[in-house]
CSV table of C-alpha atoms in Angstrom, one decimal:
chain,number,residue,atom,x,y,z
P,1,MET,CA,0.0,0.0,0.0
P,2,THR,CA,1.3,3.5,-0.9
P,3,THR,CA,0.4,5.8,2.0
P,4,ASN,CA,2.8,8.7,1.5
P,5,ASP,CA,1.6,12.0,0.1
P,6,THR,CA,3.6,11.8,-3.2
P,7,PRO,CA,3.0,8.6,-5.1
P,8,GLY,CA,5.9,7.3,-7.1
P,9,PRO,CA,7.0,4.3,-9.2
P,10,ALA,CA,8.5,1.2,-7.7
P,11,ALA,CA,12.1,0.4,-8.6
P,12,GLY,CA,12.7,-2.1,-11.3
P,13,HIS,CA,10.4,-4.2,-13.5
P,14,PRO,CA,9.8,-7.9,-13.5
P,15,ALA,CA,10.7,-9.9,-16.6
P,16,GLY,CA,8.1,-9.7,-19.3
P,17,ALA,CA,6.4,-6.7,-17.9
P,18,PRO,CA,4.4,-4.5,-20.2
P,19,ASP,CA,5.8,-1.2,-21.4
P,20,VAL,CA,4.5,1.4,-18.9
P,21,LEU,CA,4.8,5.0,-19.9
P,22,ARG,CA,4.8,7.6,-17.1
P,23,TYR,CA,3.2,11.0,-17.5
P,24,THR,CA,2.1,13.7,-15.2
P,25,ALA,CA,-1.3,15.3,-16.0
P,26,PHE,CA,-2.6,18.8,-15.4
P,27,SER,CA,1.0,20.3,-15.6
P,28,THR,CA,3.7,20.8,-18.1
P,29,ASP,CA,6.3,20.2,-15.3
P,30,PRO,CA,7.1,16.5,-14.5
P,31,ASP,CA,7.4,17.6,-10.9
P,32,GLY,CA,3.9,19.0,-10.8
P,33,GLY,CA,0.4,17.6,-11.5
P,34,ASN,CA,-0.6,14.0,-10.9
P,35,PRO,CA,1.5,11.2,-12.2
P,36,ALA,CA,-0.2,8.4,-14.1
P,37,GLY,CA,1.0,5.1,-15.6
P,38,VAL,CA,-0.1,4.5,-19.2
P,39,VAL,CA,0.0,1.1,-20.9
P,40,LEU,CA,-0.8,1.7,-24.6
P,41,ASP,CA,-1.3,-1.9,-25.4
P,42,ALA,CA,-2.9,-4.0,-22.6
P,43,ALA,CA,-4.6,-6.5,-24.9
P,44,GLY,CA,-2.7,-9.4,-23.4
P,45,LEU,CA,-3.2,-8.5,-19.7
P,46,ASP,CA,-5.9,-10.0,-17.5
P,47,GLU,CA,-7.4,-8.1,-14.5
P,48,GLU,CA,-5.0,-9.7,-12.1
P,49,ARG,CA,-1.9,-8.6,-14.1
P,50,MET,CA,-3.3,-5.1,-14.6
P,51,ARG,CA,-3.8,-4.8,-10.8
P,52,ALA,CA,-0.2,-6.1,-10.2
P,53,VAL,CA,1.3,-3.6,-12.7
P,54,ALA,CA,-0.6,-0.7,-11.1
P,55,ALA,CA,0.6,-1.7,-7.7
P,56,GLU,CA,4.2,-1.9,-9.0
P,57,VAL,CA,4.0,1.5,-10.7
P,58,GLY,CA,2.6,2.9,-7.4
P,59,TYR,CA,0.9,6.0,-8.9
P,60,SER,CA,-2.7,6.8,-7.9
P,61,GLU,CA,-3.9,5.3,-11.2
P,62,THR,CA,-2.6,3.5,-14.3
P,63,ALA,CA,-4.6,3.4,-17.5
P,64,PHE,CA,-4.6,0.3,-19.6
P,65,LEU,CA,-5.7,0.7,-23.2
P,66,LEU,CA,-7.5,-2.1,-24.9
P,67,PRO,CA,-9.0,-2.8,-28.3
P,68,PRO,CA,-12.2,-0.9,-28.8
P,69,PRO,CA,-15.5,-2.7,-28.3
P,70,PRO,CA,-17.3,-3.5,-31.5
P,71,ASP,CA,-20.0,-0.9,-31.0
P,72,LEU,CA,-17.7,2.0,-30.4
P,73,ALA,CA,-18.2,4.5,-33.2
P,74,ALA,CA,-14.7,5.7,-33.7
P,75,PRO,CA,-12.4,5.8,-36.8
P,76,PRO,CA,-9.7,3.2,-36.9
P,77,GLY,CA,-6.9,3.9,-34.4
P,78,ARG,CA,-8.9,6.6,-32.6
P,79,GLY,CA,-11.1,4.5,-30.3
P,80,PHE,CA,-10.0,2.4,-27.3
P,81,GLY,CA,-11.3,0.4,-24.4
P,82,VAL,CA,-9.7,1.5,-21.2
P,83,ARG,CA,-9.5,0.3,-17.6
P,84,TYR,CA,-8.1,2.2,-14.6
P,85,PHE,CA,-6.4,0.6,-11.6
P,86,SER,CA,-5.0,2.2,-8.4
P,87,PRO,CA,-2.5,0.3,-6.3
P,88,LEU,CA,-5.4,-1.3,-4.5
P,89,ALA,CA,-8.4,-1.4,-6.7
P,90,GLU,CA,-10.0,-0.8,-10.1
P,91,VAL,CA,-11.8,2.6,-10.5
P,92,PRO,CA,-14.6,3.2,-13.0
P,93,PHE,CA,-13.1,6.4,-14.4
P,94,CYS,CA,-10.0,8.4,-13.9
P,95,GLY,CA,-9.6,11.9,-15.4
P,96,HIS,CA,-5.9,12.5,-15.0
P,97,ALA,CA,-5.0,9.1,-16.4
P,98,THR,CA,-7.4,9.8,-19.3
P,99,VAL,CA,-5.6,13.1,-20.0
P,100,ALA,CA,-2.2,11.4,-19.8
P,101,ALA,CA,-3.2,8.5,-22.1
P,102,ALA,CA,-4.7,10.9,-24.6
P,103,VAL,CA,-1.5,13.1,-24.8
P,104,ALA,CA,0.6,9.9,-25.0
P,105,LEU,CA,-1.4,8.8,-28.0
P,106,ALA,CA,-1.3,12.2,-29.6
P,107,GLU,CA,2.4,12.3,-29.4
P,108,ARG,CA,2.5,9.1,-31.4
P,109,THR,CA,-0.4,9.5,-33.9
P,110,GLY,CA,-1.1,13.3,-33.8
P,111,PRO,CA,-3.7,15.5,-32.2
P,112,GLY,CA,-7.4,15.1,-32.8
P,113,ASP,CA,-10.4,13.4,-31.5
P,114,LEU,CA,-10.3,10.1,-29.5
P,115,LEU,CA,-13.0,8.0,-28.0
P,116,PHE,CA,-12.5,6.0,-24.8
P,117,ALA,CA,-14.9,3.2,-23.8
P,118,THR,CA,-14.5,3.3,-20.0
P,119,PRO,CA,-16.3,1.2,-17.3
P,120,ALA,CA,-18.4,4.4,-16.5
P,121,GLY,CA,-19.4,5.0,-20.2
P,122,THR,CA,-18.1,6.5,-23.4
P,123,VAL,CA,-15.7,9.5,-22.9
P,124,PRO,CA,-14.8,11.6,-25.9
P,125,VAL,CA,-11.4,13.3,-25.7
P,126,THR,CA,-9.9,16.0,-27.9
P,127,VAL,CA,-6.2,16.7,-28.0
P,128,ALA,CA,-4.9,20.0,-29.5
P,129,ALA,CA,-1.6,21.9,-29.5
P,130,GLY,CA,-1.8,25.0,-27.3
P,131,PRO,CA,0.4,28.1,-27.2
P,132,GLY,CA,4.0,27.0,-27.3
P,133,GLY,CA,3.1,23.6,-28.8
P,134,ALA,CA,2.1,21.9,-25.5
P,135,LEU,CA,-0.5,19.3,-26.1
P,136,ARG,CA,-3.8,19.8,-24.2
P,137,ALA,CA,-6.5,17.2,-23.7
P,138,THR,CA,-10.2,18.0,-23.1
P,139,LEU,CA,-12.4,15.1,-21.9
P,140,THR,CA,-16.1,15.1,-21.9
P,141,SER,CA,-17.6,13.3,-18.9
P,142,VAL,CA,-20.6,11.0,-18.8
P,143,GLU,CA,-23.8,12.6,-17.6
P,144,PRO,CA,-23.4,13.8,-14.0
P,145,TYR,CA,-25.7,13.5,-11.1
P,146,VAL,CA,-25.8,14.8,-7.5
P,147,ALA,CA,-27.2,13.0,-4.4
P,148,GLU,CA,-27.8,14.0,-0.8
P,149,ALA,CA,-25.3,13.0,1.8
P,150,ALA,CA,-26.9,11.3,4.8
P,151,PRO,CA,-26.3,13.3,8.0
P,152,ALA,CA,-24.8,10.3,9.7
P,153,ASP,CA,-22.4,9.8,6.8
P,154,LEU,CA,-21.4,13.5,6.8
P,155,ALA,CA,-20.8,13.4,10.5
P,156,GLU,CA,-18.5,10.3,10.1
P,157,ALA,CA,-16.6,12.0,7.2
P,158,LEU,CA,-16.0,15.1,9.3
P,159,ALA,CA,-14.9,12.9,12.3
P,160,ALA,CA,-12.4,11.0,10.1
P,161,LEU,CA,-11.0,14.2,8.7
P,162,ASP,CA,-11.0,15.9,12.1
P,163,TRP,CA,-13.1,18.8,10.7
P,164,ARG,CA,-15.8,20.6,12.7
P,165,ALA,CA,-19.2,21.3,11.1
P,166,ASP,CA,-18.7,25.0,11.7
P,167,GLU,CA,-15.5,24.9,9.5
P,168,LEU,CA,-17.6,24.1,6.4
P,169,ASP,CA,-18.8,26.7,3.9
P,170,PRO,CA,-22.6,26.9,4.3
P,171,ALA,CA,-22.9,28.3,0.7
P,172,LEU,CA,-21.6,25.0,-0.7
P,173,PRO,CA,-23.6,22.2,1.0
P,174,ALA,CA,-22.2,18.7,1.2
P,175,ARG,CA,-23.3,16.3,-1.5
P,176,ILE,CA,-22.3,13.2,-3.3
P,177,ALA,CA,-21.4,14.1,-6.9
P,178,PHE,CA,-20.8,11.8,-9.9
P,179,ALA,CA,-19.4,12.4,-13.4
P,180,GLY,CA,-17.9,9.0,-14.0
P,181,ALA,CA,-17.0,8.2,-10.3
P,182,ARG,CA,-18.6,9.1,-7.0
P,183,HIS,CA,-17.1,11.8,-4.8
P,184,LEU,CA,-18.2,13.4,-1.5
P,185,VAL,CA,-17.9,17.2,-1.9
P,186,LEU,CA,-17.0,19.0,1.3
P,187,ALA,CA,-16.4,22.8,1.2
P,188,ALA,CA,-14.0,24.4,3.7
P,189,ALA,CA,-14.9,27.9,4.9
P,190,THR,CA,-11.2,29.0,4.8
P,191,ARG,CA,-8.1,28.3,2.8
P,192,GLN,CA,-6.3,27.5,6.1
P,193,ARG,CA,-8.8,24.7,6.9
P,194,LEU,CA,-8.2,23.2,3.5
P,195,ALA,CA,-4.4,23.5,3.9
P,196,ALA,CA,-4.3,21.5,7.2
P,197,LEU,CA,-5.1,18.0,6.1
P,198,GLU,CA,-4.4,15.2,8.5
P,199,TYR,CA,-7.0,12.4,8.7
P,200,ASP,CA,-7.7,8.9,9.9
P,201,PHE,CA,-6.8,6.9,6.9
P,202,GLU,CA,-8.5,3.6,7.8
P,203,ARG,CA,-11.6,5.3,9.2
P,204,LEU,CA,-12.2,7.4,6.1
P,205,ARG,CA,-11.4,4.5,3.8
P,206,ALA,CA,-14.0,2.4,5.5
P,207,LEU,CA,-16.7,5.1,5.0
P,208,MET,CA,-15.7,5.5,1.4
P,209,LEU,CA,-15.9,1.8,0.7
P,210,ARG,CA,-19.3,1.7,2.2
P,211,LEU,CA,-20.6,4.7,0.1
P,212,ASP,CA,-18.7,3.6,-3.1
P,213,LEU,CA,-16.7,6.8,-3.1
P,214,THR,CA,-13.6,7.2,-5.2
P,215,THR,CA,-12.3,10.4,-3.4
P,216,VAL,CA,-13.5,13.0,-1.1
P,217,GLN,CA,-13.4,16.3,-3.0
P,218,LEU,CA,-12.4,19.0,-0.5
P,219,VAL,CA,-12.8,22.5,-1.9
P,220,TRP,CA,-12.3,26.1,-1.0
P,221,ARG,CA,-13.9,28.7,-3.3
P,222,GLU,CA,-12.0,32.0,-3.7
P,223,PRO,CA,-14.3,35.0,-3.0
P,224,GLY,CA,-15.2,37.1,-6.0
P,225,ALA,CA,-14.8,40.9,-5.8
P,226,GLY,CA,-17.4,41.5,-8.5
P,227,PRO,CA,-17.9,41.0,-12.2
P,228,GLU,CA,-14.9,41.9,-14.3
P,229,ALA,CA,-14.9,42.1,-18.1
P,230,GLY,CA,-18.2,40.2,-18.2
P,231,ARG,CA,-16.8,37.1,-16.4
P,232,GLN,CA,-18.6,35.4,-13.7
P,233,THR,CA,-17.0,35.6,-10.2
P,234,GLY,CA,-16.6,32.7,-7.8
P,235,THR,CA,-15.2,30.4,-10.4
P,236,VAL,CA,-11.8,29.8,-8.9
P,237,PHE,CA,-11.4,26.9,-6.5
P,238,HIS,CA,-8.6,25.3,-4.5
P,239,VAL,CA,-9.2,21.5,-4.1
P,240,ARG,CA,-7.7,18.4,-2.4
P,241,ASP,CA,-8.7,14.8,-2.8
P,242,PRO,CA,-8.0,12.2,-0.1
P,243,PHE,CA,-7.8,8.8,-1.8
P,244,PRO,CA,-7.4,6.1,0.9
P,245,VAL,CA,-9.5,3.6,-1.1
P,246,GLY,CA,-6.8,3.6,-3.7
P,247,GLY,CA,-4.0,3.2,-1.1
P,248,VAL,CA,-2.9,6.8,-1.5
P,249,VAL,CA,-3.2,9.5,1.1
P,250,GLU,CA,-3.9,12.2,-1.4
P,251,ASP,CA,-4.4,12.5,-5.1
P,252,PRO,CA,-2.4,15.5,-6.5
P,253,ALA,CA,-4.8,16.4,-9.4
P,254,THR,CA,-8.1,14.7,-9.9
P,255,GLY,CA,-9.9,15.1,-13.2
P,256,ALA,CA,-12.9,12.8,-12.3
P,257,ALA,CA,-13.5,14.8,-9.1
P,258,ALA,CA,-13.2,18.1,-11.1
P,259,ALA,CA,-15.9,16.9,-13.5
P,260,ALA,CA,-18.1,15.9,-10.5
P,261,LEU,CA,-17.6,19.3,-9.0
P,262,GLY,CA,-18.7,21.0,-12.2
P,263,GLY,CA,-21.8,18.9,-12.2
P,264,TYR,CA,-22.4,19.7,-8.5
P,265,LEU,CA,-22.1,23.4,-9.0
P,266,ARG,CA,-24.4,23.4,-12.0
P,267,ALA,CA,-27.1,21.2,-10.4
P,268,LEU,CA,-27.2,23.3,-7.2
P,269,GLY,CA,-27.3,26.6,-9.1
P,270,LEU,CA,-24.0,27.7,-7.6
P,271,VAL,CA,-22.8,28.9,-11.0
P,272,THR,CA,-24.9,30.5,-13.7
P,273,VAL,CA,-24.7,28.6,-17.0
P,274,THR,CA,-26.7,30.8,-19.4
P,275,ALA,CA,-23.4,31.0,-21.4
P,276,PRO,CA,-20.3,28.7,-21.3
P,277,VAL,CA,-18.6,29.0,-18.0
P,278,THR,CA,-15.0,28.1,-17.2
P,279,LEU,CA,-14.0,27.1,-13.7
P,280,THR,CA,-10.3,27.1,-12.6
P,281,LEU,CA,-9.2,24.5,-10.1
P,282,HIS,CA,-5.8,24.7,-8.4
P,283,GLN,CA,-4.7,21.4,-6.9
P,284,GLY,CA,-1.5,19.9,-5.5
P,285,HIS,CA,0.0,23.1,-4.2
P,286,ASP,CA,-0.2,21.9,-0.6
P,287,MET,CA,1.7,18.7,-1.7
P,288,GLY,CA,4.4,20.5,-3.6
P,289,ARG,CA,2.9,19.2,-6.9
P,290,PRO,CA,1.0,22.2,-8.3
P,291,GLY,CA,-1.5,21.4,-11.1
P,292,LEU,CA,-4.1,23.4,-13.0
P,293,LEU,CA,-7.5,22.0,-14.1
P,294,GLU,CA,-10.1,23.8,-16.2
P,295,VAL,CA,-13.7,22.8,-16.1
P,296,GLU,CA,-16.2,24.0,-18.7
P,297,LEU,CA,-19.9,24.0,-18.3
P,298,ARG,CA,-22.1,24.6,-21.4
P,299,PRO,CA,-25.8,25.7,-21.4
P,300,ASP,CA,-26.7,23.2,-24.1
P,301,ASP,CA,-25.0,20.1,-22.6
P,302,VAL,CA,-25.2,18.7,-19.1
P,303,ARG,CA,-21.9,16.9,-19.5
P,304,VAL,CA,-18.8,18.4,-18.0
P,305,ARG,CA,-15.5,19.1,-19.9
P,306,VAL,CA,-12.2,19.0,-18.1
P,307,SER,CA,-9.0,20.2,-19.7
P,308,GLY,CA,-5.3,20.0,-18.9
P,309,THR,CA,-1.8,19.4,-20.2
P,310,ALA,CA,0.4,16.5,-19.6
P,311,ALA,CA,4.2,15.9,-19.7
P,312,ARG,CA,6.3,12.8,-19.9
P,313,ILE,CA,8.2,11.8,-16.8
P,314,GLY,CA,11.8,10.6,-17.2
């Protein structure tokens, strides 16, 4: 089990191991963002082997690309099946490993549109070259939903985190949010509360397993001073994601949780989506691995778009 704050690869590789690429997502700096393993050809690996490779790599997730299912409507070479494994378990969807895999593919076959058949559903991804030539991937989530968090479950989560109820932001109520994976959204009233993260690993893990949560999405919303240049205020967030169910204390940059947060904000009317809205999420700064995630909400599509760069490690 990896229980340190900065996941990293295990040393060495067993004979016959698949070729595992290592990328960081949501940063152009290999020392920032969230590292992911990427296996571009996992056709010969069964579930047990994928799990073992992910545990050996030691990152919060590794993406395994597979031949596309027959019903996936993608041009040849642009569609893939994909499965995601943490060091401890399979997860239905992983945003940062999707971004990493898409950029890794684009470096080999060129930018453009890709289609991933994930356990959570079909996820389109577009890769384009940004200013300076850095490749940037934009994934489109499956349809999101938001559910109430039971008072007893919320109390248990706060106890495991050692947070008090009066340290929460009442403007952002606790909810379970989904856009490919389930996350409990908890909003801190202050940046200081978000920065001080020490929690009971096993207690939070037990709760998350019971509620089928992938991470806990801890957020702090920067206050807006008023509309500027026609832009909506209150769209900048600082976020952290404890990930004990994956065997990792904290995920440095979490695309699936970012998508879930976008769906949560829209569903609760906490952002106005009469025109396209871009949310900016800062994550990983408290871990020394800063990353930047952009979340787009569109008035004509309930799905959530998450964008970021990626860089090869090593």
